[in-house]
PDB file of C-alpha atoms in Angstrom:
ATOM      1  CA  GLN A  46     114.183  82.658 111.269  1.00 93.00           C
ATOM      2  CA  VAL A  47     114.705  86.275 110.174  1.00 96.00           C
ATOM      3  CA  GLN A  48     111.924  87.615 108.175  1.00 97.00           C
ATOM      4  CA  LEU A  49     110.879  91.147 106.401  1.00 97.00           C
ATOM      5  CA  VAL A  50     107.991  91.429 104.623  1.00 97.00           C
ATOM      6  CA  GLU A  51     107.281  94.636 102.899  1.00 97.00           C
ATOM      7  CA  SER A  52     103.845  95.877 101.786  1.00 97.00           C
ATOM      8  CA  GLY A  53     101.915  99.012 100.826  1.00 97.00           C
ATOM      9  CA  GLY A  54     103.324  99.767  97.129  1.00 97.00           C
ATOM     10  CA  GLY A  55     101.272 100.063  93.909  1.00 97.00           C
ATOM     11  CA  LEU A  56     101.054 102.525  91.305  1.00 98.00           C
ATOM     12  CA  VAL A  57     100.579 106.469  92.368  1.00 98.00           C
ATOM     13  CA  GLN A  58     100.528 109.513  90.534  1.00 98.00           C
ATOM     14  CA  PRO A  59     103.512 112.093  90.899  1.00 98.00           C
ATOM     15  CA  GLY A  60     102.685 114.278  93.752  1.00 98.00           C
ATOM     16  CA  GLY A  61     100.473 111.249  95.701  1.00 98.00           C
ATOM     17  CA  SER A  62     101.165 109.518  98.616  1.00 98.00           C
ATOM     18  CA  LEU A  63     101.996 106.388  99.798  1.00 98.00           C
ATOM     19  CA  ARG A  64     102.963 104.443 103.238  1.00 98.00           C
ATOM     20  CA  LEU A  65     104.989 101.256 103.103  1.00 98.00           C
ATOM     21  CA  SER A  66     105.110  98.865 106.055  1.00 98.00           C
ATOM     22  CA  CYS A  67     107.222  95.915 106.827  1.00 98.00           C
ATOM     23  CA  ALA A  68     106.398  93.288 109.043  1.00 98.00           C
ATOM     24  CA  ALA A  69     109.359  91.979 111.066  1.00 98.00           C
ATOM     25  CA  SER A  70     109.842  88.409 112.964  1.00 98.00           C
ATOM     26  CA  GLY A  71     112.325  86.305 113.989  1.00 97.00           C
ATOM     27  CA  PHE A  72     114.182  88.350 116.086  1.00 97.00           C
ATOM     28  CA  THR A  73     114.190  91.359 118.580  1.00 97.00           C
ATOM     29  CA  PHE A  74     113.158  94.122 116.555  1.00 97.00           C
ATOM     30  CA  SER A  75     113.244  96.905 118.836  1.00 97.00           C
ATOM     31  CA  ASN A  76     117.162  95.999 119.659  1.00 96.00           C
ATOM     32  CA  TYR A  77     117.789  96.869 115.892  1.00 96.00           C
ATOM     33  CA  TYR A  78     118.135  99.808 113.618  1.00 96.00           C
ATOM     34  CA  MET A  79     116.127  99.418 110.569  1.00 97.00           C
ATOM     35  CA  SER A  80     116.339 100.865 107.278  1.00 97.00           C
ATOM     36  CA  TRP A  81     114.682 101.944 103.738  1.00 97.00           C
ATOM     37  CA  ARG A  82     116.397 101.223 100.753  1.00 96.00           C
ATOM     38  CA  ARG A  83     115.528 101.463  96.871  1.00 97.00           C
ATOM     39  CA  GLN A  84     116.562 100.670  93.744  1.00 97.00           C
ATOM     40  CA  ALA A  85     115.265 101.840  90.405  1.00 96.00           C
ATOM     41  CA  PRO A  86     116.081 100.009  86.908  1.00 90.00           C
ATOM     42  CA  GLY A  87     119.436 100.571  85.805  1.00 92.00           C
ATOM     43  CA  LYS A  88     120.366 102.204  88.946  1.00 94.00           C
ATOM     44  CA  GLY A  89     122.637 101.332  91.895  1.00 93.00           C
ATOM     45  CA  PRO A  90     120.825 100.424  95.317  1.00 92.00           C
ATOM     46  CA  GLU A  91     120.110 103.719  97.365  1.00 94.00           C
ATOM     47  CA  TRP A  92     119.769 103.965 100.845  1.00 94.00           C
ATOM     48  CA  VAL A  93     116.737 106.233 101.706  1.00 96.00           C
ATOM     49  CA  SER A  94     116.023 106.125 105.588  1.00 96.00           C
ATOM     50  CA  GLY A  95     117.137 105.148 108.802  1.00 96.00           C
ATOM     51  CA  ILE A  96     115.673 104.873 112.214  1.00 97.00           C
ATOM     52  CA  ASN A  97     117.352 103.985 115.313  1.00 97.00           C
ATOM     53  CA  PRO A  98     116.133 101.169 117.499  1.00 96.00           C
ATOM     54  CA  GLY A  99     113.736 103.342 120.005  1.00 97.00           C
ATOM     55  CA  GLY A 100     112.605 105.512 117.121  1.00 97.00           C
ATOM     56  CA  GLY A 101     113.799 108.702 118.637  1.00 97.00           C
ATOM     57  CA  LEU A 102     116.591 109.158 115.893  1.00 97.00           C
ATOM     58  CA  THR A 103     115.854 109.232 111.960  1.00 97.00           C
ATOM     59  CA  ARG A 104     117.894 109.942 109.056  1.00 96.00           C
ATOM     60  CA  TYR A 105     117.043 110.572 105.306  1.00 97.00           C
ATOM     61  CA  ALA A 106     118.950 111.383 101.940  1.00 96.00           C
ATOM     62  CA  ASP A 107     118.813 114.402 100.556  1.00 97.00           C
ATOM     63  CA  SER A 108     116.905 112.895  97.800  1.00 97.00           C
ATOM     64  CA  VAL A 109     113.763 112.283 100.082  1.00 98.00           C
ATOM     65  CA  LYS A 110     114.343 114.642 103.003  1.00 98.00           C
ATOM     66  CA  GLY A 111     111.241 116.771 103.543  1.00 98.00           C
ATOM     67  CA  ARG A 112     108.869 114.599 101.823  1.00 98.00           C
ATOM     68  CA  PHE A 113     109.297 111.076 103.142  1.00 98.00           C
ATOM     69  CA  THR A 114     109.111 109.741 107.039  1.00 98.00           C
ATOM     70  CA  ILE A 115     110.513 106.831 108.471  1.00 98.00           C
ATOM     71  CA  SER A 116     108.683 105.535 111.867  1.00 98.00           C
ATOM     72  CA  ARG A 117     108.234 102.277 113.754  1.00 98.00           C
ATOM     73  CA  ASP A 118     106.200 100.592 116.207  1.00 98.00           C
ATOM     74  CA  ASN A 119     108.006  98.514 118.352  1.00 98.00           C
ATOM     75  CA  ALA A 120     105.008  96.970 119.756  1.00 98.00           C
ATOM     76  CA  LYS A 121     103.754  95.491 116.798  1.00 98.00           C
ATOM     77  CA  ASN A 122     107.314  94.792 114.919  1.00 98.00           C
ATOM     78  CA  THR A 123     106.378  97.062 112.019  1.00 98.00           C
ATOM     79  CA  LEU A 124     108.471  99.683 110.384  1.00 98.00           C
ATOM     80  CA  TYR A 125     106.844 102.200 107.999  1.00 98.00           C
ATOM     81  CA  LEU A 126     108.030 104.670 105.678  1.00 98.00           C
ATOM     82  CA  GLN A 127     105.509 107.417 104.730  1.00 98.00           C
ATOM     83  CA  MET A 128     106.004 108.944 101.181  1.00 98.00           C
ATOM     84  CA  ASN A 129     104.510 112.410 100.556  1.00 98.00           C
ATOM     85  CA  SER A 130     104.902 114.664  97.217  1.00 98.00           C
ATOM     86  CA  LEU A 131     106.016 111.629  95.060  1.00 98.00           C
ATOM     87  CA  LYS A 132     107.960 112.046  92.095  1.00 98.00           C
ATOM     88  CA  ALA A 133     108.589 109.719  89.251  1.00 97.00           C
ATOM     89  CA  GLU A 134     112.390 109.464  90.072  1.00 96.00           C
ATOM     90  CA  ASP A 135     111.398 107.739  93.307  1.00 98.00           C
ATOM     91  CA  THR A 136     109.993 104.858  91.233  1.00 98.00           C
ATOM     92  CA  ALA A 137     111.914 101.751  92.339  1.00 98.00           C
ATOM     93  CA  LEU A 138     111.907  98.480  94.572  1.00 98.00           C
ATOM     94  CA  TYR A 139     112.065  99.227  98.020  1.00 98.00           C
ATOM     95  CA  TYR A 140     113.375  96.961 100.782  1.00 97.00           C
ATOM     96  CA  CYS A 141     113.200  97.214 104.446  1.00 97.00           C
ATOM     97  CA  ALA A 142     116.543  95.946 106.147  1.00 96.00           C
ATOM     98  CA  ARG A 143     117.758  95.914 109.782  1.00 95.00           C
ATOM     99  CA  ALA A 144     121.231  96.827 110.912  1.00 90.00           C
ATOM    100  CA  THR A 145     123.268  97.228 113.954  1.00 84.00           C
ATOM    101  CA  GLY A 146     124.150 100.799 113.843  1.00 83.00           C
ATOM    102  CA  TRP A 147     123.645 104.423 111.724  1.00 85.00           C
ATOM    103  CA  GLY A 148     127.198 102.985 109.153  1.00 78.00           C
ATOM    104  CA  ALA A 149     126.559  99.196 109.419  1.00 78.00           C
ATOM    105  CA  THR A 150     125.586  97.017 106.553  1.00 85.00           C
ATOM    106  CA  SER A 151     122.251  95.248 106.462  1.00 87.00           C
ATOM    107  CA  ASP A 152     122.638  91.629 107.314  1.00 88.00           C
ATOM    108  CA  TYR A 153     118.653  90.981 106.397  1.00 94.00           C
ATOM    109  CA  TRP A 154     116.637  92.428 103.620  1.00 94.00           C
ATOM    110  CA  GLY A 155     113.155  91.862 102.681  1.00 96.00           C
ATOM    111  CA  GLN A 156     111.996  90.798  99.277  1.00 96.00           C
ATOM    112  CA  GLY A 157     111.035  94.362  98.046  1.00 96.00           C
ATOM    113  CA  ASN A 158     107.940  96.169  97.415  1.00 97.00           C
ATOM    114  CA  GLN A 159     107.476  97.843  93.672  1.00 98.00           C
ATOM    115  CA  VAL A 160     106.188 101.704  93.958  1.00 98.00           C
ATOM    116  CA  THR A 161     105.464 103.219  90.489  1.00 98.00           C
ATOM    117  CA  VAL A 162     104.956 106.991  89.999  1.00 98.00           C
ATOM    118  CA  SER A 163     103.508 107.870  86.833  1.00 96.00           C
ATOM    119  CA  SER A 164     100.779 109.729  85.360  1.00 93.00           C
TER     120      SER A 164
END
């Protein structure tokens, strides 16, 4: 079965950094586009970043561009999100998800991992 398990979240001060990881199993990881999405309390879900199967093409929401970096290690079946210069507005539950293309809906999501940016 498809499994996506996020880790690496926690509490960090504004301006700090965190790296999220998403361990994938149950499917051929290297065949799928992957993305990070987040949802803050009282807000709708927001697409954060995406990466193509080979890892050579990436996209970012304007809100995180220049601060976040998405990457993947297909040999380890793992997706990453490096988050730098974190702001309070980045506080959210972060999910990794798989898709079949840039505009495709995500058919599988992880359980989510909390990131809290606060002083």
